[in-house]
XYZ file of C-alpha atoms in Angstrom:
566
model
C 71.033 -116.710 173.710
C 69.040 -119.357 171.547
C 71.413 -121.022 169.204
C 68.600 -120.676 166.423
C 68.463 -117.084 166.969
C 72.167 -117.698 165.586
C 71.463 -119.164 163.281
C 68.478 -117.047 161.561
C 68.451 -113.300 160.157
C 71.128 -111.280 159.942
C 73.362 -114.220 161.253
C 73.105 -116.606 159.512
C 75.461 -118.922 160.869
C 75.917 -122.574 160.058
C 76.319 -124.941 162.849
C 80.561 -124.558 162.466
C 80.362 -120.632 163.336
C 78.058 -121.635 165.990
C 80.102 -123.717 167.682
C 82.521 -120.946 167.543
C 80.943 -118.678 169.033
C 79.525 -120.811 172.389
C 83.442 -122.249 172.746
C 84.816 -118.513 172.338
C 82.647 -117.454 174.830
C 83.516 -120.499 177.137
C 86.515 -119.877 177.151
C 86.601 -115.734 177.885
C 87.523 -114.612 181.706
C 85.121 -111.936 182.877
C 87.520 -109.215 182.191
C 88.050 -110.258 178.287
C 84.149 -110.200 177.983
C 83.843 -106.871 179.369
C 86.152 -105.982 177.092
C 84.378 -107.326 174.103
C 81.831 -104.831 175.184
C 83.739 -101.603 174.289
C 84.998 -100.253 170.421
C 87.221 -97.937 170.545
C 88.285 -94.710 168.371
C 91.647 -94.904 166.564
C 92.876 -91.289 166.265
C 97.208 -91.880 165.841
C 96.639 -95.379 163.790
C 99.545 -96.750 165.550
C 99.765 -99.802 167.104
C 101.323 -98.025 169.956
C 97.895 -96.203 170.688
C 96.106 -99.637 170.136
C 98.680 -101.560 172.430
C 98.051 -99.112 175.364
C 94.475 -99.389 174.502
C 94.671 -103.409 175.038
C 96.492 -102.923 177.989
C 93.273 -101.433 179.570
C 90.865 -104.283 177.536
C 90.581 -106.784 175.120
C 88.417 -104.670 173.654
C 86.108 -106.045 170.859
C 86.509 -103.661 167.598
C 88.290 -100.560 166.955
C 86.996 -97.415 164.449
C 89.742 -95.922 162.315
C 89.518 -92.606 160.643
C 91.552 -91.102 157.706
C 94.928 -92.711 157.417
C 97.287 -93.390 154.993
C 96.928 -96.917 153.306
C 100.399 -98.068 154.516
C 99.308 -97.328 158.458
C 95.806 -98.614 157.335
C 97.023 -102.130 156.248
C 99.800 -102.200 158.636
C 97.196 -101.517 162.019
C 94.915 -103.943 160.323
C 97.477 -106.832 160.583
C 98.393 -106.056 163.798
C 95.029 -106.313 165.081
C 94.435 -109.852 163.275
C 96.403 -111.520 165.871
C 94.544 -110.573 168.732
C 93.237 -113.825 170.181
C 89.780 -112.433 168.988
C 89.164 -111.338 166.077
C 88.355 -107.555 166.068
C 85.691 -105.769 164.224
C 86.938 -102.359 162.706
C 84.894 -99.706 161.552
C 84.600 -96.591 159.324
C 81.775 -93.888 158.794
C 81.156 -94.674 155.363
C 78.472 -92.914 154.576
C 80.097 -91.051 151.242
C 82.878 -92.728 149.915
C 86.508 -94.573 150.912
C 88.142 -90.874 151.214
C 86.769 -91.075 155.055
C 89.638 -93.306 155.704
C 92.068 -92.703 152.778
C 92.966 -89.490 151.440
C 92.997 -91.498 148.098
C 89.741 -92.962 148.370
C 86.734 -92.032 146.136
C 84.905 -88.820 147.515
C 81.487 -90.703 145.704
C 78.561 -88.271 146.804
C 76.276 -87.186 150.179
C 73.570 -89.683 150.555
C 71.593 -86.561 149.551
C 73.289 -85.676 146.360
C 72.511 -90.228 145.497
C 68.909 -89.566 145.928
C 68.700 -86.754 143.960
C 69.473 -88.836 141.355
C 66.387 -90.973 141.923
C 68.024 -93.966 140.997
C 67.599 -96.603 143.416
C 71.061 -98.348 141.975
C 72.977 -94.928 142.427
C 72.845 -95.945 146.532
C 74.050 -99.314 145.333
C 77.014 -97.892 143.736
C 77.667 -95.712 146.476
C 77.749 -98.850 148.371
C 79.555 -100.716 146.694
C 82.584 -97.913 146.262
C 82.411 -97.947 150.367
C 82.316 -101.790 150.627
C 85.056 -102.161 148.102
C 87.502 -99.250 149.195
C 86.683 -100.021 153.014
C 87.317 -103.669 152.455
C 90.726 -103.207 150.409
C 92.550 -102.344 154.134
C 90.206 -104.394 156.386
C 87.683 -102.493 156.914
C 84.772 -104.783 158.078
C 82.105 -102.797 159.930
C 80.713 -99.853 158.110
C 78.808 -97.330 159.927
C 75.973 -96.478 157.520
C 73.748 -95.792 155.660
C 71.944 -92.872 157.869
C 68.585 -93.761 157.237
C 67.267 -90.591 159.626
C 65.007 -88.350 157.737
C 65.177 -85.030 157.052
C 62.051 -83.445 157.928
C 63.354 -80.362 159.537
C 65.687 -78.348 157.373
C 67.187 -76.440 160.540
C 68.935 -79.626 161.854
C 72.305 -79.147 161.671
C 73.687 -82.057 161.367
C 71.359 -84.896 158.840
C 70.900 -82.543 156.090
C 73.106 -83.887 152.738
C 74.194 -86.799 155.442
C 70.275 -88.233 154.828
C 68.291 -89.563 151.693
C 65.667 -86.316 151.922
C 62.612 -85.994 153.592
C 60.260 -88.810 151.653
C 60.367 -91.734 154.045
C 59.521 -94.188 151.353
C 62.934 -92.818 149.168
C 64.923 -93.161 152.557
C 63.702 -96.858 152.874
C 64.573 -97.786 149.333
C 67.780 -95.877 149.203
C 69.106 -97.601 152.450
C 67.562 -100.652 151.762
C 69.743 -100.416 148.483
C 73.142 -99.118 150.178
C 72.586 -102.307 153.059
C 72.216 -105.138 150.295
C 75.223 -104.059 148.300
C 77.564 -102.887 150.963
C 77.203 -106.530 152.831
C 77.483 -108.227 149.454
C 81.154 -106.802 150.009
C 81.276 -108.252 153.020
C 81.257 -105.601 155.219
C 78.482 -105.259 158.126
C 76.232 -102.414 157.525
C 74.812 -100.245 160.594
C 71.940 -98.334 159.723
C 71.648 -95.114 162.059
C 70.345 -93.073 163.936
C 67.746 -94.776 166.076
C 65.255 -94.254 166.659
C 65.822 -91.090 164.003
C 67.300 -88.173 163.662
C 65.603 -84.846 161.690
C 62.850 -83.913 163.541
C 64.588 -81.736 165.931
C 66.925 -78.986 165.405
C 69.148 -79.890 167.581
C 72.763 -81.780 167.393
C 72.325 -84.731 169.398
C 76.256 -84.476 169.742
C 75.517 -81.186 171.778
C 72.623 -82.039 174.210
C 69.900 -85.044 173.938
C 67.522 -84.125 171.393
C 64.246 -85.602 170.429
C 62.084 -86.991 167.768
C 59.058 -85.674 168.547
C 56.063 -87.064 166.039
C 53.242 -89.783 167.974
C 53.487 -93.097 167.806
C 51.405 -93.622 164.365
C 53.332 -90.594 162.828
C 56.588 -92.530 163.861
C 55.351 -95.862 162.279
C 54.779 -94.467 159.155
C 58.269 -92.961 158.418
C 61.047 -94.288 161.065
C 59.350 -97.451 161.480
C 58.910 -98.178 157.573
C 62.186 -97.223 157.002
C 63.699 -99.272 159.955
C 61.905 -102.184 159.017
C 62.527 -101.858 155.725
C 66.285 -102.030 156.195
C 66.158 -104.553 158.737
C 64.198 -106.738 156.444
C 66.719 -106.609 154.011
C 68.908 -107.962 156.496
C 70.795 -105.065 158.195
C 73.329 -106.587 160.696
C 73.575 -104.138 163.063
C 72.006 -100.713 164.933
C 73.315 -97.612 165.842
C 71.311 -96.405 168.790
C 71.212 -92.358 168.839
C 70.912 -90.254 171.863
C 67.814 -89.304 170.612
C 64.424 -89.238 173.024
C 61.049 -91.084 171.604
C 58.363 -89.960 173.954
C 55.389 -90.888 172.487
C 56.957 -94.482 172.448
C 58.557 -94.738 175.802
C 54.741 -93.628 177.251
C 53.292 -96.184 174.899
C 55.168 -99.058 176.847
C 55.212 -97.002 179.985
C 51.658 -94.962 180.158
C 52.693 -93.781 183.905
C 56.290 -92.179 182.987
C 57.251 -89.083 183.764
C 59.042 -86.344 181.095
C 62.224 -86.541 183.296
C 62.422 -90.323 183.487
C 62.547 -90.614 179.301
C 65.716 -92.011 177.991
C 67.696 -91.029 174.614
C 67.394 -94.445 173.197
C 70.990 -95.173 173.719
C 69.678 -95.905 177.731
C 66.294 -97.097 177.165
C 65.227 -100.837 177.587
C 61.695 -99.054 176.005
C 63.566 -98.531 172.641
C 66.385 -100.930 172.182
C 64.462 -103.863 173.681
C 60.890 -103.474 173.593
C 60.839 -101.361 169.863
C 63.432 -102.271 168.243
C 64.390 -105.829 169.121
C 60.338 -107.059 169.850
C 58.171 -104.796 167.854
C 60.599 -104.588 164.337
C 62.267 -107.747 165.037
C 65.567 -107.195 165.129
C 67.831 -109.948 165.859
C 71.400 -108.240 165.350
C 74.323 -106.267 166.803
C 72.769 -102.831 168.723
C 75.683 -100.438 169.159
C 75.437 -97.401 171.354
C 76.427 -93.922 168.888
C 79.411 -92.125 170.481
C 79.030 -91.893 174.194
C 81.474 -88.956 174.364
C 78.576 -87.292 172.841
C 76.744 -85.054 174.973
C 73.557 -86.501 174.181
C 74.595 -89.079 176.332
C 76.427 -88.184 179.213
C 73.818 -85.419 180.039
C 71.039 -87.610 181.131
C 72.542 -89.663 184.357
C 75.367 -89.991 185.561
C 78.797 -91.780 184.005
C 79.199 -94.480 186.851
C 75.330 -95.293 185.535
C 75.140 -94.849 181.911
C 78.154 -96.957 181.010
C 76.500 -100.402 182.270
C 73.037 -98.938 181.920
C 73.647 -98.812 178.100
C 74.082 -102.718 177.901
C 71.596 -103.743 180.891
C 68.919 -102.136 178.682
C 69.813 -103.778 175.538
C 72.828 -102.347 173.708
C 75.641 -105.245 172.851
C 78.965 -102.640 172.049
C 79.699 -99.470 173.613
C 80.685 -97.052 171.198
C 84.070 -95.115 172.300
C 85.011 -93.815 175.684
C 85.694 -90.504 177.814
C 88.620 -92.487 179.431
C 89.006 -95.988 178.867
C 90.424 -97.151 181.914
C 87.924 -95.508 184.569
C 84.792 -96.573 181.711
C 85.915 -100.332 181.988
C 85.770 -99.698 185.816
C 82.429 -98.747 185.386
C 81.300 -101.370 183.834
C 82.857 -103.831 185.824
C 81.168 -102.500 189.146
C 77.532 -102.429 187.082
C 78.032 -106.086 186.621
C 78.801 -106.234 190.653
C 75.780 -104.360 191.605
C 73.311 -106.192 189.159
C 72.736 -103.253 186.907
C 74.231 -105.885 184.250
C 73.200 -109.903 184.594
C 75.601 -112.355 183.851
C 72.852 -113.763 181.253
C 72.641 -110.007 179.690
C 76.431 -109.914 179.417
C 76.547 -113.043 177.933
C 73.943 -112.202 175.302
C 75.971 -108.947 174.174
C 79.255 -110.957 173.776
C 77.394 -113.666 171.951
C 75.990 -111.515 169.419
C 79.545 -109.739 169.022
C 81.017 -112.912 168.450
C 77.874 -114.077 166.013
C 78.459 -110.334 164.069
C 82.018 -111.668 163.857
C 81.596 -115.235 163.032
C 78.890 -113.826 160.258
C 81.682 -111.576 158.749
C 83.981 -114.851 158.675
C 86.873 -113.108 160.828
C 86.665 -116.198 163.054
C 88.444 -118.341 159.874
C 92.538 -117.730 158.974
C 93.030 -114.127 158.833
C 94.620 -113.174 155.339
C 97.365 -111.083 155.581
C 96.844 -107.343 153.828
C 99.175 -105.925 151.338
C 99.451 -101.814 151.069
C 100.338 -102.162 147.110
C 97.406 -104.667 146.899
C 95.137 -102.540 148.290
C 95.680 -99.573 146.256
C 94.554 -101.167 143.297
C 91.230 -101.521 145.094
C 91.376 -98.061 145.873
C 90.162 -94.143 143.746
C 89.124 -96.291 140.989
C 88.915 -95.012 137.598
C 85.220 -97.282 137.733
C 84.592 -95.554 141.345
C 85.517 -91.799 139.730
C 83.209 -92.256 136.465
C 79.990 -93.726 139.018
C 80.744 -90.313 140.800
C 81.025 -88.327 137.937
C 77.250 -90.066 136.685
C 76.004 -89.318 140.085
C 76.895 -85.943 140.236
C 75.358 -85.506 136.452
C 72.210 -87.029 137.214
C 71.966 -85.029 140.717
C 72.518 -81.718 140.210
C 69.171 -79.603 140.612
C 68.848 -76.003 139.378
C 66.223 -75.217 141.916
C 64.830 -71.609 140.490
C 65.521 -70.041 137.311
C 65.520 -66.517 136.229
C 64.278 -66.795 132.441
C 66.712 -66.198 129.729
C 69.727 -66.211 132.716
C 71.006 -69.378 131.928
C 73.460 -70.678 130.141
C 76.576 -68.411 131.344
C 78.878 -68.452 129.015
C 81.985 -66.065 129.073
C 80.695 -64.597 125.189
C 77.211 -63.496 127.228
C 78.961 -62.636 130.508
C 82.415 -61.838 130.152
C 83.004 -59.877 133.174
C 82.042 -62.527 136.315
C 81.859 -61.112 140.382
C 83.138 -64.333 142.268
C 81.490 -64.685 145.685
C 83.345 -67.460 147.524
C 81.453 -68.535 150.898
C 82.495 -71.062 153.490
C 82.551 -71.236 157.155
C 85.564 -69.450 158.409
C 87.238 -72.134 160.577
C 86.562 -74.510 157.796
C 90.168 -73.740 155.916
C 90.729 -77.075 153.692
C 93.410 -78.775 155.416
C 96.724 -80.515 154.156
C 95.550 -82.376 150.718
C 92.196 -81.300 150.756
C 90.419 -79.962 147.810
C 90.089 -76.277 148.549
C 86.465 -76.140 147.216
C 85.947 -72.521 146.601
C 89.086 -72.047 145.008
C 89.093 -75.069 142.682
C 85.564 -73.452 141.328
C 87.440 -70.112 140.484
C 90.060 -72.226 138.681
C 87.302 -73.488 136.640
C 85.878 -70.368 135.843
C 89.114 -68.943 134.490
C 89.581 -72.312 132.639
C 86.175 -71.609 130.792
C 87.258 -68.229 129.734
C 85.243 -65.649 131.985
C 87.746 -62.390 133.972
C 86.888 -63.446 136.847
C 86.812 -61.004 139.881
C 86.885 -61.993 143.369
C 84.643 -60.419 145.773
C 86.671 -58.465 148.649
C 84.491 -56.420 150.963
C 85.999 -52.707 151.509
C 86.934 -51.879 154.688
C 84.552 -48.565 155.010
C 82.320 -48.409 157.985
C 78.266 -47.829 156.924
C 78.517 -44.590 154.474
C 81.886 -44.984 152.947
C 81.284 -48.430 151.693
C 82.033 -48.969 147.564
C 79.412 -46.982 145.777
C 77.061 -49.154 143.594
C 78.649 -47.797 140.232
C 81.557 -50.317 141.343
C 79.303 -52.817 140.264
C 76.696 -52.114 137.770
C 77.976 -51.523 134.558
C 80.939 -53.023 135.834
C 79.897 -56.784 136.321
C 77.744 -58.958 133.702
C 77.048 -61.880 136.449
C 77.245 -62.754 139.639
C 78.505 -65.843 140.831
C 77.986 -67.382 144.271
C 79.618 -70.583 145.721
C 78.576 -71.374 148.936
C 80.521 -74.431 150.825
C 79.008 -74.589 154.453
C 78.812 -78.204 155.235
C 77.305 -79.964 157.991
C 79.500 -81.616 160.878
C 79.533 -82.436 164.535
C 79.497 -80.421 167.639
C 77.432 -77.304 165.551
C 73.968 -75.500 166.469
C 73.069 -74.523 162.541
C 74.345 -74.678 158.849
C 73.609 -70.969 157.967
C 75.199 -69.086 155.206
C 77.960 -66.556 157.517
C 78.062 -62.980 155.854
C 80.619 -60.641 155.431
C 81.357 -57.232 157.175
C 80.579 -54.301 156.921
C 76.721 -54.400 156.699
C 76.661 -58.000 155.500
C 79.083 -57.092 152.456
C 78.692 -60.125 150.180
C 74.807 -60.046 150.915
C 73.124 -60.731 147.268
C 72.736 -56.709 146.991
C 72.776 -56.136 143.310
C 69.874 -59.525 142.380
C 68.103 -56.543 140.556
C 70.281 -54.812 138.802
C 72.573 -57.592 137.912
C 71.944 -61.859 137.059
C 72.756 -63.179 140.109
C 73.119 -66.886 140.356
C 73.818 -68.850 144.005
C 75.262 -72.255 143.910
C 75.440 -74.452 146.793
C 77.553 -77.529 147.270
C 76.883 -78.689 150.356
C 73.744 -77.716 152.044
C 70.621 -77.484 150.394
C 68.308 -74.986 152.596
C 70.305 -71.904 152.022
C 67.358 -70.241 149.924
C 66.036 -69.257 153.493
C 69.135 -66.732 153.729
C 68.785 -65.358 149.996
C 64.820 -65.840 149.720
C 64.755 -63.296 146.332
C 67.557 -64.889 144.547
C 66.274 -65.941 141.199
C 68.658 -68.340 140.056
C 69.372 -71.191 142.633
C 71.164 -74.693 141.698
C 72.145 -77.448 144.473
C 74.865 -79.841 144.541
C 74.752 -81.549 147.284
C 78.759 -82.630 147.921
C 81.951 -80.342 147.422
C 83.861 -82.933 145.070
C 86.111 -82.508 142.019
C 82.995 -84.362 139.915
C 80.255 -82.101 141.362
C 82.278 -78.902 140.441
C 83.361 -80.006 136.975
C 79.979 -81.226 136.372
C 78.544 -77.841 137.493
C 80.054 -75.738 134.902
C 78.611 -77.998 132.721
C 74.800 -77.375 133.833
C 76.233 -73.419 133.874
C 77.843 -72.946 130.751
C 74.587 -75.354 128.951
C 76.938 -78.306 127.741
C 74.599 -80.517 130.149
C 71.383 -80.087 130.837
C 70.238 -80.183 134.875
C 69.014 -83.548 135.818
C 68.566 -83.696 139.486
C 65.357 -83.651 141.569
C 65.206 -82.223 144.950
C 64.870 -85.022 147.698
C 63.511 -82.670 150.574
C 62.085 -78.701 150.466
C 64.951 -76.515 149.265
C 62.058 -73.502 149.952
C 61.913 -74.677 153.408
C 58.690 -74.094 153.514
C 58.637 -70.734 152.734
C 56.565 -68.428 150.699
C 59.175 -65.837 150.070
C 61.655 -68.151 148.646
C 59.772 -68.692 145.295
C 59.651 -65.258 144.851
C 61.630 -63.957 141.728
């Protein structure tokens, strides 16, 4: 690799780091560059699991998820005196809590654009950078800079800045200036974009299906955008491009196109050549089906890197995936000089981050102080006021107050395997809690147990009820084909049945498309994220202390004529 390629955008390095770099590589074996290759996912946090890990390959950075800041700091140390210095990871795309339970639950990328402050993805940022940072955190797996165009995919939705490619670009653009300010490495994701299909590209390889000049226009900006603001490194999705990969290769045939995580079309010919990019490409998760579906595992683990990826994102098993790497570097699929170009711009991403000077030791108590903020809380708490977006509203409805509606039907939805585990705010029931608090007898909604014909008469209910109150929690995550609202037996029980005879008003926290399941409910309001601040700040907006703010970043009618209907 050109030592002034090192030396310009997002590197950066001076002639010191440089030096660094060519006599770290020098002096690797084969087997500890290979290993340089591969980041692997932390599950225990121990440095048991990372020793036998090691064992297998020096591998080159590590992704932790949630642990407590004790095990956090304590891994951390450990793996600072590795003979190179490891880049760790996190998914911070909404706050510090995706590593520490005590980290600030800030807001979905969605709920920060509906704020349309530019310096609200900043903050967000900056709460990530900060919290991440505090334990050693130096790799941060964000911002998602897909775009939502198609409300059925289940799994951008809140995780994106909306629809409007030109808020997306200025929103990331925002979060990848701040967060490296930190001093973390921002990777902006999912390319070459995720949102156009409706499928989960954890599940099978999906693909982004709009032409070439459609593609410039929104991916492209955005990408370039980010990159231009000096974005260090790439997530690659398993996500197909055809109208790009027959661009470059006019004669292809539909079965030969690659997700982008195995395409020399997209990772070296788009996104290195044609945007310019001059950083770290890492593959997404190649445990993901997306992935493994399209050739075989001997093939797609040195196939990844051959056609332009530098790190390979975790691993089925470790052991046999090193193997396979090893023999794709024996049989050419890898060149020495392509190996050597990953590892160098691993090392560069390193040097850039400074973890090639004295590694400070980390301090649990230290980091605490670093960590849940009262500064972080009160940025949420603003985001959450300023986001909020009351969608439809039934005239004269609003505010609910327990003096106009004493007597409040509770509707409580959520997905039914999604039970808040050990420390986790139970959503639903924290909203209920709130309720009460105000003043309102609140009712819970059980559906009877009678089969079609003996269910609760409607007299039950009117006369009975002065509002009803909907909470709906179903938020997106991997390995799922749709974020649908799940009804109730018998005969869809907690269905909005009484929106005529009684003020019905449905609240979402999570996703924002839901009006396609209750089209004729008049009263509508989205949140965006299921923490403490968004709930608190919602009985605000209810009860008319605070007045809505928020503007909807993509089409909460999904395109719909029915669902503007009153």
């Amino acid at each position: 690799m050109d030592r002034e390629l090192l030396k310009a955008k997002p590197f950066y390095l001076n002639e010191d780091n440089v030096r660094w770099v060519e006599s770290t590589l020098s002096g690797m074996t084969l087997e500890e560059k290979l290993g340089q290759l591969f980041c692997a996912n932390i599950r225990e946090g121990t440095v048991e699991e990372v020793e036998g890990i090691l064992e297998m390959a020096s591998i080159g950075g590590v992704m932790y998820r949630p642990l407590e800041t004790k095990a956090c700091v304590n891994l951390t140390n450990y793996l600072k005196k590795q003979k190179v210095p490891m880049l760790i990871a996190a998914d911070l795309e909404r706050g510090g809590h995706i590593i520490l339970p005590n980290g600030t639950k800030f807001a979905s990328q969605m709920e920060v654009a509906a704020t349309g402050e530019t310096e609200m993805a900043a903050k967000l940022a900056e709460v990530c950078g900060k919290e991440g940072k505090a334990v050693g955190i130096n790799w941060a797996f964000a911002p998602d800079i897909d775009i939502d165009f198609n409300y059925r995919n289940p799994i951008t939705n809140v995780r994106t800045y909306g629809s409007d490619p030109d808020v997306v670009a200025r929103m990331g653009r925002a979060y990848v200036e701040r967060i490296q300010q930190t001093g973390l490495a921002a990777s902006i994701k999912h390319f070459p974009g995720d949102g156009v299909d409706e499928r989960d590209h954890h599940l099978v390889t999906n693909v982004n299906s709009l032409s070439k000049e459609d593609w410039d226009a929104s991916y492209g900006k955005v990408y370039k955008a980010c990159i231009e603001a000096g974005a260090m490194t790439v997530m690659v999705g398993h996500i197909m491009l055809p109208a790009y990969t027959k661009y470059f290769h006019s004669e292809c045939r539909d079965e030969e196109i690659m997700p982008a995580s195995l395409s020399y079309d997209l990772m070296h010919s788009l996104l290195r050549e044609q945007l310019g990019f001059n950083g770290l490409i890492v593959t997404d998760a190649t445990t993901m089906s997306g992935f493994t579906i399209p050739m075989p595992r001997e093939k797609s683990v040195p196939t990844a890197i051959a056609n332009g990826a530098d790190m390979f994102l975790f691993s089925r098993n470790m052991k046999e995936d090193v193997g396979f790497m090893k023999k794709g570097l024996e049989e050419g699929i890898i060149t020495q000089e392509r190996l050597d170009d990953a590892v160098t711009r691993i090392l560069a991403l390193k040097a850039a981050l400074r973890l090639s000077e004295p590694a400070k030791k980390y301090d649990a108590d230290e980091a605490e102080k670093e960590i849940g903020t009262q500064q972080h809380h009160d940025w949420a708490r603003e985001c959450a006021d300023k986001a909020i977006t009351l969608v439809k509203e039934e005239p004269g409805v609003l505010p609910v107050t327990p003096k106009r509606y004493p007597r409040l039907m509770y509707y409580p939805m959520k997905n039914a395997a999604a039970e808040p585990g050990a420390g986790e705010l139970d959503v639903c029931g924290y909203f209920k809690e709130l309720l009460v608090k105000e003043g309102f007898e609140v009712t819970e909604f059980n559906p009877s147990k009678g089969a079609e014909g003996r269910v609760a008469p409607v007299s039950d209910f009117i006369g009975k009820y002065d509002v009803m109150v909907y909470l709906a929690d179903f938020a997106t995550k991997s390995n799922q084909t749709t974020v649908r609202v799940e009804w109730a037996p018998p005969l869809g029980a907690n269905c909005p049945h009484f929106i005529t005879g009684i003020p019905t008003i449905f609240i979402s926290v999570e996703n924002p498309y839901h009006l396609q399941d209750v089209p004729r409910v008049r009263t509508f309001i989205n949140g965006y994220s299921s923490n403490i601040e968004v709930l608190e700040e919602m009985i605000e907006k209810l009860t008319g202390r605070s007045t809505f703010k928020g503007k909807s970043p993509s089409d909460p009618f999904c395109g719909r004529w029915d669902t503007h209907l009153m």
